[in-house]
Coordinates of C-alpha atoms in Angstrom, one line a residue:
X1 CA -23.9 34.6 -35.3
X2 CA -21.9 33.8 -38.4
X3 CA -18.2 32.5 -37.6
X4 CA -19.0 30.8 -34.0
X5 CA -17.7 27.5 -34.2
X6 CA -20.2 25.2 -32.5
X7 CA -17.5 21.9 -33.1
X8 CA -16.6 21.9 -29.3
X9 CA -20.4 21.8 -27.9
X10 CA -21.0 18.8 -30.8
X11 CA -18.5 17.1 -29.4
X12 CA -19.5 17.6 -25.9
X13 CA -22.9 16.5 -26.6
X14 CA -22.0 13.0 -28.3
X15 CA -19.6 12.3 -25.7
X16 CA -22.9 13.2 -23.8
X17 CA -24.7 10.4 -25.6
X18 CA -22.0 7.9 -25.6
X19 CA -21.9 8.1 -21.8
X20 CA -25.6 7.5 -21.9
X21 CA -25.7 4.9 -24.1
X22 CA -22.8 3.2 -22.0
X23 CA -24.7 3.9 -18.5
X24 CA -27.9 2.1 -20.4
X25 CA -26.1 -0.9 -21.5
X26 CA -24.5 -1.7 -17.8
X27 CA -27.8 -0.9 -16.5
X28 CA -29.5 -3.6 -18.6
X29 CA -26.9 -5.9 -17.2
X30 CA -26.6 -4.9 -13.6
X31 CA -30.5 -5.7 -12.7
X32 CA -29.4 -6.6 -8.8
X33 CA -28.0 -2.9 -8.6
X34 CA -31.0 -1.3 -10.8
X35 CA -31.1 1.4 -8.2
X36 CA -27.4 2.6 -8.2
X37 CA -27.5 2.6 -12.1
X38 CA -30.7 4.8 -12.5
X39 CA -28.5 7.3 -10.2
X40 CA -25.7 7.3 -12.5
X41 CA -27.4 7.8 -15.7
X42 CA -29.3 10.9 -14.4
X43 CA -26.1 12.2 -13.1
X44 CA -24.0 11.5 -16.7
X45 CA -27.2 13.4 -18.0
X46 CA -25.6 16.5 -16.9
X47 CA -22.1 16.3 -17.4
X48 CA -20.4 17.3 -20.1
X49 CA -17.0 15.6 -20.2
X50 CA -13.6 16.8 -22.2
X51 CA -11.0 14.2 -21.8
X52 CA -7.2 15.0 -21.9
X53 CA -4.3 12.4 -21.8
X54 CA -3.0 12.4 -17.7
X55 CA 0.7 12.6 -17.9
X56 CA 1.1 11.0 -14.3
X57 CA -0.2 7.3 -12.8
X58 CA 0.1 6.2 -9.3
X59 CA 3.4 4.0 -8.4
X60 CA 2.9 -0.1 -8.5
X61 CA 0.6 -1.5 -5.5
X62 CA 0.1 -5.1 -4.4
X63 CA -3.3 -6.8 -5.0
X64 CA -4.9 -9.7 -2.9
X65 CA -4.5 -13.3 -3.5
X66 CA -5.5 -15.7 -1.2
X67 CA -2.8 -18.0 0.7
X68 CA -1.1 -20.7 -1.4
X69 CA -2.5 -19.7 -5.0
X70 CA -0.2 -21.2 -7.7
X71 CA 2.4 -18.6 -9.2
X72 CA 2.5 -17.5 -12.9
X73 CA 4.1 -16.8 -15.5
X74 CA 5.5 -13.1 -16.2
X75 CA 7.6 -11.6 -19.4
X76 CA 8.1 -8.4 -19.8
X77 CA 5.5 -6.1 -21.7
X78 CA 5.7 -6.0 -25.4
X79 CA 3.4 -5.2 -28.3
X80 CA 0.7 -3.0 -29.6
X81 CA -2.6 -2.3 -28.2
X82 CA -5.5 -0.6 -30.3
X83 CA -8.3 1.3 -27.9
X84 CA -11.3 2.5 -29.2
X85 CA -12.2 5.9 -27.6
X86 CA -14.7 8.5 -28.4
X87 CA -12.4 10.2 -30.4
X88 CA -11.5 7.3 -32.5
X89 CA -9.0 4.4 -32.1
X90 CA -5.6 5.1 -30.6
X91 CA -2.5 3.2 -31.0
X92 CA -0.3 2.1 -27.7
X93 CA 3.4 0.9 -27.6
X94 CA 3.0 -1.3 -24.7
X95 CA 7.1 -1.4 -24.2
X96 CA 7.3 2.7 -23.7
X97 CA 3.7 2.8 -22.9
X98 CA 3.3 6.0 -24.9
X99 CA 0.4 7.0 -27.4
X100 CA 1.8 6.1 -31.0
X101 CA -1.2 7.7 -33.2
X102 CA -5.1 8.1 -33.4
X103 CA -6.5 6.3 -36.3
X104 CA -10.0 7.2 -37.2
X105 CA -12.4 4.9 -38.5
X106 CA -15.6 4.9 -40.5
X107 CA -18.9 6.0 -38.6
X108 CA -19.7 7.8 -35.6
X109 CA -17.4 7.9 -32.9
X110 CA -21.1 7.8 -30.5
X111 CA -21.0 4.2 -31.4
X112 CA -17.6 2.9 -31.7
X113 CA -16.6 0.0 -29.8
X114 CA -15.2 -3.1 -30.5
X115 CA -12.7 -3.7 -32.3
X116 CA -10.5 -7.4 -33.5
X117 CA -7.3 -8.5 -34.4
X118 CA -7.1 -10.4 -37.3
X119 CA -4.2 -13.5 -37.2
X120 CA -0.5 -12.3 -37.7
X121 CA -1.7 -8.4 -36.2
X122 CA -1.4 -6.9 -39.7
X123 CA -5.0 -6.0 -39.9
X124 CA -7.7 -4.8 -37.3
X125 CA -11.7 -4.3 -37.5
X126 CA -13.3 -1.5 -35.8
X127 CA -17.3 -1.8 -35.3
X128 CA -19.4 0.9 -35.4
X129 CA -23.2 0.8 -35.4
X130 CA -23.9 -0.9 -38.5
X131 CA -20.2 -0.2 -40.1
X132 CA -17.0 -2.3 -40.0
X133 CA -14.3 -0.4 -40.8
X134 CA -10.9 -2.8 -41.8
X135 CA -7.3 -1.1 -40.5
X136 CA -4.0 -1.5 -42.1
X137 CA -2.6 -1.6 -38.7
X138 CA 1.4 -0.8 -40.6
X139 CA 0.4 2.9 -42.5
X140 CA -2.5 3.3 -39.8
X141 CA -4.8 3.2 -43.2
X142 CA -8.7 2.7 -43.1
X143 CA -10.2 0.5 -45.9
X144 CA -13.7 0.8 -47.5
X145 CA -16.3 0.7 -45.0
X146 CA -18.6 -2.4 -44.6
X147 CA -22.0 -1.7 -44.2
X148 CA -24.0 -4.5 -41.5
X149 CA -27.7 -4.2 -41.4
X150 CA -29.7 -1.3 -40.7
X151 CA -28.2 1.4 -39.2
X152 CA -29.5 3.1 -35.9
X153 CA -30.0 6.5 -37.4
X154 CA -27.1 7.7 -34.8
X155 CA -28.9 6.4 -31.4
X156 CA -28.8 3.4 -29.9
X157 CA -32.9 1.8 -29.1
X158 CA -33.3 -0.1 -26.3
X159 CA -31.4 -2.9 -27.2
X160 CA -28.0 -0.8 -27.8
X161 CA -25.9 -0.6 -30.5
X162 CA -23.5 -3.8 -31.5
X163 CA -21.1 -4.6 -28.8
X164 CA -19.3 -7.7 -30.1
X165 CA -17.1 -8.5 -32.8
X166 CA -15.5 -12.0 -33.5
X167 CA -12.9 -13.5 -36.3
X168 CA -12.8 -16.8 -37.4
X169 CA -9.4 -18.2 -36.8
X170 CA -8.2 -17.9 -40.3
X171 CA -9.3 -14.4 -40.4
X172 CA -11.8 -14.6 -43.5
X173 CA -15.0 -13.6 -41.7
X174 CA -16.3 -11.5 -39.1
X175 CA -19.1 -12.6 -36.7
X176 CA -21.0 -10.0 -35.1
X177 CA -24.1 -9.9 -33.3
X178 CA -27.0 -7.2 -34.1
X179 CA -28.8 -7.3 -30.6
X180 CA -31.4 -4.5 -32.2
X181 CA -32.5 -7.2 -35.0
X182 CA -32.0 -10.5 -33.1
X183 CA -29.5 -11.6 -35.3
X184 CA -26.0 -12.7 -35.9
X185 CA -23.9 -11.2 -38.9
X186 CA -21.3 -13.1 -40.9
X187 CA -19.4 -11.1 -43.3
X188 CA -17.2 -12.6 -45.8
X189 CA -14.1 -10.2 -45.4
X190 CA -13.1 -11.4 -48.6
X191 CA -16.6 -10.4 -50.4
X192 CA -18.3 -8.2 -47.9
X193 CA -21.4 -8.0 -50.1
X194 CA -22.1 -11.7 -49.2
X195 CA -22.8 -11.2 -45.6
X196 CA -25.5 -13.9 -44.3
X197 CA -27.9 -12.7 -41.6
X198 CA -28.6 -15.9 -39.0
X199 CA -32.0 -15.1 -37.2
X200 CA -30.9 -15.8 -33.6
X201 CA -34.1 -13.6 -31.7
X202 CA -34.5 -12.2 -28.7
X203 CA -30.8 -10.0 -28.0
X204 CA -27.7 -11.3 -28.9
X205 CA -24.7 -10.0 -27.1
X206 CA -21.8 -11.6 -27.1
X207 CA -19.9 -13.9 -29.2
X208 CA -17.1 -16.7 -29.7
X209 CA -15.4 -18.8 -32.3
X210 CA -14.4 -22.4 -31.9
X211 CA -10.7 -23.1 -32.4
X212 CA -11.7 -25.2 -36.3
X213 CA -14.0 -21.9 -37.3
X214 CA -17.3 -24.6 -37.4
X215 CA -19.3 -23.3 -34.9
X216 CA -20.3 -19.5 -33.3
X217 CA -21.7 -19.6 -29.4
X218 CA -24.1 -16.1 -29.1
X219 CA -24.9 -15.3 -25.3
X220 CA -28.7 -14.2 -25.6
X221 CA -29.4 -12.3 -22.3
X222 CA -33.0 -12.0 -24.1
X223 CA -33.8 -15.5 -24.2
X224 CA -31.6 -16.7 -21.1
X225 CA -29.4 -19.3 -23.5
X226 CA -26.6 -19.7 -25.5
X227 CA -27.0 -19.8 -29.2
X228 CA -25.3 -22.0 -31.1
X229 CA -24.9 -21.6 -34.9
X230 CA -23.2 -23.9 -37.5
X231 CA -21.0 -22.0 -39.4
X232 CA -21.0 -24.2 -42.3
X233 CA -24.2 -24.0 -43.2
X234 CA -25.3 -20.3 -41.2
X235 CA -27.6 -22.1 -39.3
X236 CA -29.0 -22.4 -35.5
X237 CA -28.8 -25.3 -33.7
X238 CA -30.0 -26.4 -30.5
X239 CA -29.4 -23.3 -28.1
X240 CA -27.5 -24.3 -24.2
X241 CA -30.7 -23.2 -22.0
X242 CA -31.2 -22.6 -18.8
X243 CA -28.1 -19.6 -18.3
X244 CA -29.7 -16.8 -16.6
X245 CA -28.6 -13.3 -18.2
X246 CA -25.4 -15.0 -20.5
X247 CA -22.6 -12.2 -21.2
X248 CA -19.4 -12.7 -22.0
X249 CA -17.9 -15.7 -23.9
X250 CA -14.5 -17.5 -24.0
X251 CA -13.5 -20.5 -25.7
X252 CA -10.1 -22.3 -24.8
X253 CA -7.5 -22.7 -27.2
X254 CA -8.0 -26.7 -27.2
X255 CA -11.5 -26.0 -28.2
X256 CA -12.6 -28.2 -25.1
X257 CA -14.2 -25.7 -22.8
X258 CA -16.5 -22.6 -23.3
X259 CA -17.1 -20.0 -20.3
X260 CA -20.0 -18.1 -20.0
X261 CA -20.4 -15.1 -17.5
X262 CA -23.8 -15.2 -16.3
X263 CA -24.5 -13.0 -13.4
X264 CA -21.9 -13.2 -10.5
X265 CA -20.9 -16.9 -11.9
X266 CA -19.4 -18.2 -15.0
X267 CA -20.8 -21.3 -16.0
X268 CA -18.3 -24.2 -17.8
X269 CA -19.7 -25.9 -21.0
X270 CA -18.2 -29.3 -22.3
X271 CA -18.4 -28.2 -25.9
X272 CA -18.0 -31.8 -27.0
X273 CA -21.2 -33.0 -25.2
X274 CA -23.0 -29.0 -24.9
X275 CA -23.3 -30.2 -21.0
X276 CA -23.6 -27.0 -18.8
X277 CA -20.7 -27.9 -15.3
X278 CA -21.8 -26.4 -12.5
X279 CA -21.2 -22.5 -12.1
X280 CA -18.5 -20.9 -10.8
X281 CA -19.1 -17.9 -7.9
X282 CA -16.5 -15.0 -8.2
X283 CA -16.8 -13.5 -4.8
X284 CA -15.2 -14.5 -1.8
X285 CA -17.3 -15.4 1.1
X286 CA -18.7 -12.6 3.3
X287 CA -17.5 -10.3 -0.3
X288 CA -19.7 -7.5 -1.6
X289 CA -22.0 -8.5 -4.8
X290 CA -19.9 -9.4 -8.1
X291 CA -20.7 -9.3 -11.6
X292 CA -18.7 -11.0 -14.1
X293 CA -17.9 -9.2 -17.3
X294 CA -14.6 -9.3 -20.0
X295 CA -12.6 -12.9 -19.9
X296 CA -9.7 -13.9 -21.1
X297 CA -7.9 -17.2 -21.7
X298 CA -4.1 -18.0 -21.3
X299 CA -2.0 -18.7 -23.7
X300 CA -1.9 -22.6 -22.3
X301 CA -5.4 -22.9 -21.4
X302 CA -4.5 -23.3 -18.0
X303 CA -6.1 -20.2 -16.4
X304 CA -9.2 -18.2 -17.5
X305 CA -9.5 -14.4 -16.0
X306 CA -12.5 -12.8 -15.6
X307 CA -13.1 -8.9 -14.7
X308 CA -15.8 -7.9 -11.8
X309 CA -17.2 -5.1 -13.5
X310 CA -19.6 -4.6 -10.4
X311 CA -17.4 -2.3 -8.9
X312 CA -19.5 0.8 -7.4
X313 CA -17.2 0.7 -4.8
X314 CA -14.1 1.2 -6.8
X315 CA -12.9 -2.4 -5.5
X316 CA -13.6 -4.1 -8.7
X317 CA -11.3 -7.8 -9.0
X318 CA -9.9 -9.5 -12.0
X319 CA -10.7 -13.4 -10.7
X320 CA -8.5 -16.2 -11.7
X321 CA -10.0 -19.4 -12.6
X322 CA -7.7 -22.7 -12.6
X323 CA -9.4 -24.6 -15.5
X324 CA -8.1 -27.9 -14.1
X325 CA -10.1 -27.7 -11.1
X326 CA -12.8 -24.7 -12.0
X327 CA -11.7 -22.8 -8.9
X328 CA -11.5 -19.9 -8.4
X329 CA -7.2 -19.3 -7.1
X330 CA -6.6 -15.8 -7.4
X331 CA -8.7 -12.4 -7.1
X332 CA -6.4 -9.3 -8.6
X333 CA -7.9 -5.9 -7.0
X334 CA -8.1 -2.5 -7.4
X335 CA -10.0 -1.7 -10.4
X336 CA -12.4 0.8 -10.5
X337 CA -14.8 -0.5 -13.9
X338 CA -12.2 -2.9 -15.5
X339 CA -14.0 -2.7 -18.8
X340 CA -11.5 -5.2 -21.1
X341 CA -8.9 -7.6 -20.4
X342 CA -6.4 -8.9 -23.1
X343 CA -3.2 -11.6 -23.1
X344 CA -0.6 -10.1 -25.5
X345 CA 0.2 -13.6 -27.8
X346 CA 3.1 -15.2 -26.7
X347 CA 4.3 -13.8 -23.6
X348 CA 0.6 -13.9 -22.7
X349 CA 1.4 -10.7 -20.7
X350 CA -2.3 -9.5 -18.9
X351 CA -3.7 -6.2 -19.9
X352 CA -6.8 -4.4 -18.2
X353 CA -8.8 -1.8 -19.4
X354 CA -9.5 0.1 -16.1
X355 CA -12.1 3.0 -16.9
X356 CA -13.5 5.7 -14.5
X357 CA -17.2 4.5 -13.2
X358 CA -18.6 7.2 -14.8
X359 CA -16.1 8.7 -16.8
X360 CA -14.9 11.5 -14.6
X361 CA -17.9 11.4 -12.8
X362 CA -18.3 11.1 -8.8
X363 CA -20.6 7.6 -8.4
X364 CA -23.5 7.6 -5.8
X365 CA -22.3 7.2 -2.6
X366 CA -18.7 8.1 -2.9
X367 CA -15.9 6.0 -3.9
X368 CA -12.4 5.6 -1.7
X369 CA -9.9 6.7 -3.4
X370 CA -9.3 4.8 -6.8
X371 CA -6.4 2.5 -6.2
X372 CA -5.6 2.5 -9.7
X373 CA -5.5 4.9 -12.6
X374 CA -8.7 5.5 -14.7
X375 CA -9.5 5.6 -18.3
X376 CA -6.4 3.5 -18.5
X377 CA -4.4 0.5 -19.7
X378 CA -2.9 -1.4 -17.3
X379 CA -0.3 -3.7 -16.8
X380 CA -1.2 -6.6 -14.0
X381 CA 1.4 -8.9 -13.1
X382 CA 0.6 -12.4 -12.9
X383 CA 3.1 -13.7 -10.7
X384 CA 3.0 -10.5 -8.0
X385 CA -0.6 -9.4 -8.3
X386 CA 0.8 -5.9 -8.8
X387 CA 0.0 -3.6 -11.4
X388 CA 2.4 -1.7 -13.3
X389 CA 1.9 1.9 -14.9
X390 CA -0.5 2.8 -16.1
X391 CA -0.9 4.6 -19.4
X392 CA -3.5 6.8 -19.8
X393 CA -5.8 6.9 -22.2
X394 CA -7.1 10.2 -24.1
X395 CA -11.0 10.2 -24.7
X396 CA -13.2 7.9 -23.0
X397 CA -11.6 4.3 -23.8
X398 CA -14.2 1.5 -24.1
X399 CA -12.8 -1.6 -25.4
X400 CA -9.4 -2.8 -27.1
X401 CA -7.5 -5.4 -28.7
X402 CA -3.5 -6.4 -28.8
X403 CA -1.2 -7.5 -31.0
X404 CA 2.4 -8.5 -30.7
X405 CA 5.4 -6.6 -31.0
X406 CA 6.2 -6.4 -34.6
X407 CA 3.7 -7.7 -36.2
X408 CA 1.8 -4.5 -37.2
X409 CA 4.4 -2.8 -38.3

């Protein structure tokens, strides 16, 4: 059988693997659903799924708002976007909203996933398994790979492979958390061979940066709390308890106010006292079962958005939370998994990352029609509630990061 090329069946098979690994993570979060996410992984089980860029999205649609929320701010798009894919990371003009390049990173492409901007958008890191791999985001260059604790041996355990990655706000050290190890990485950018290792336990998921770079918050889904280490010294201190399945984090921009999606709320913390406020519930009255997921802060800390990335029935919302009042003033619809949200700096222009449910796949049940454009980045207007056009994503797009026009190139 000499001269068969067997490339295309690899490649099948750890696209495979990457949709079961990605079935198995939202299944570990989605435990009021359990039933529905069984379903899908058996069915992404037996698909084998080849990706090609769409040429076409659907025209603009209005979303829902509810009756007298507060308007918003709107510039026109601009900037760079950087989606990782399982066929590496591809590069988006956000103006033209055309593919600029692929840019392949170090490690397998099974694992790749998140991915950080460092300050001024010259520089990106891509995570993969246990490897970091630094972008030149101007020549599109990879650096030397960055080795993170123990690798996986190419398959995610139970715990899943990394799926957050943090900067410090000068850009000197990446924070990521090792959910397989119960710990939380810092790497010294500068001298990568001094990484410290912060035993956290149970399984660290997500984490966030203070504005002054002193102190990491860990969601710990594990251990139902909020770690909290001291960057200073690489130590723990006294963990927020009492959040039930933590997720994602944001930190304002004042550095006054951390939100944590837990479940179908996100729960406030004063980060000057560590108090827990009283949670916030996404859905509407009488609406079908949310789950919060990817948040995002405005540019003035005014308004914190928050995906619904319970959306079996392809009607997932991007929620709008008025930090003044910790209300809920907005839900923006649609979506069918919106799997990222980002705020280009300085026109703070709003970004979602709107995947297929399964990838391709037909969800248990039947879906209506998808409202918006899969395995996707699109546009949603702030002030209308409409989204724009979409631009399609080759591969199977996972998570991304923006950077402002110019500054990458």
């Amino acid at each position: 059988m000499a001269g068969i090329d067997l490339r295309p069946a690899e490649t099948v098979a750890l696209e495979a693997q990457a949709l079961i690994e990605e079935a198995r993570r939202r299944h570990r979060r989605r435990q009021k659903r359990m039933a529905v996410s069984l379903i899908v992984v058996a069915v992404l089980v037996g698909i084998a799924v080849a990706s090609v860029l769409a040429l076409s999205s659907g025209p603009a649609r209005r979303t829902t708002a509810p009756p007298g929320a507060r308007p918003f701010l709107s510039t026109a798009p601009h900037g760079r976007a950087y989606v990782t894919t399982s066929g590496g990371i591809v590069e988006i003009d956000l103006a033209r909203g055309t593919v600029l390049r692929r840019i392949v990173p170090h490690g397998s492409a099974l694992a790749l996933n998140p991915i950080a901007i460092a300050p001024g958008g010259r520089t990106a890191y891509a995570l993969s398994d246990n490897v970091l791999t630094p972008i030149n985001l101007r020549t599109g260059s990879t650096g030397a790979p960055i080795t993170i604790g123990p690798s996986t041996g190419g398959e995610a355990d139970a715990s899943g492979f990394p799926g957050s990655l943090a900067l410090s706000p000068n850009g000197d050290t990446a924070l990521i958390p090792m959910p397989a190890q119960g710990t939380l990485i810092a790497v010294d950018l500068g001298q990568p061979s001094a990484a410290v290792s912060v035993h956290l336990g149970g399984r660290p998921e997500a984490v966030a940066v203070t504005p002054d770079g002193a102190t990491a918050f860990v969601s710990n889904p594990g251990l139902h709390e909020v770690d909290v280490v001291n960057l200073a010294t690489d130590t723990e201190e006294s963990p927020l308890r009492g959040v039930a399945d933590p997720g994602a984090i944001v930190i304002t921009r004042s550095g006054e106010r951390a939100y944590v999606a837990n479940g179908n709320v996100v729960t406030p913390v004063d980060l000057a006292t560590r108090v827990l406020r009283a949670p916030i519930t996404l859905s509407a009255p009488g609406s079908p079962f949310t789950l919060a997921g990817p948040m995002a802060v405005s540019q003035d800390d005014r308004d914190v958005y928050v995906a619904d990335v319970e959306s079996v029935r392809g009607d997932g919302r991007v929620a709008v939370i008025a930090t003044g009042s910790d209300a809920v003033v907005a839900r923006l619809g649609g979506f069918t998994d919106p799997a990222g949200l980002g705020l280009v700096g300085g026109s703070g222009d709003l970004y979602v990352l709107n995947v297929a449910w399964s990838s391709g796949a037909a969800a248990p049940g039947g879906l209506a029609p998808h409202a918006v454009t899969t395995d996707a980045l699109v546009p949603l207007s702030r002030a209308t509630g409409r989204v724009g056009k979409a631009i399609p994503i080759p591969a199977s797009p996972r998570s991304f990061g923006l950077a402002a026009s110019g500054s990458g190139r």
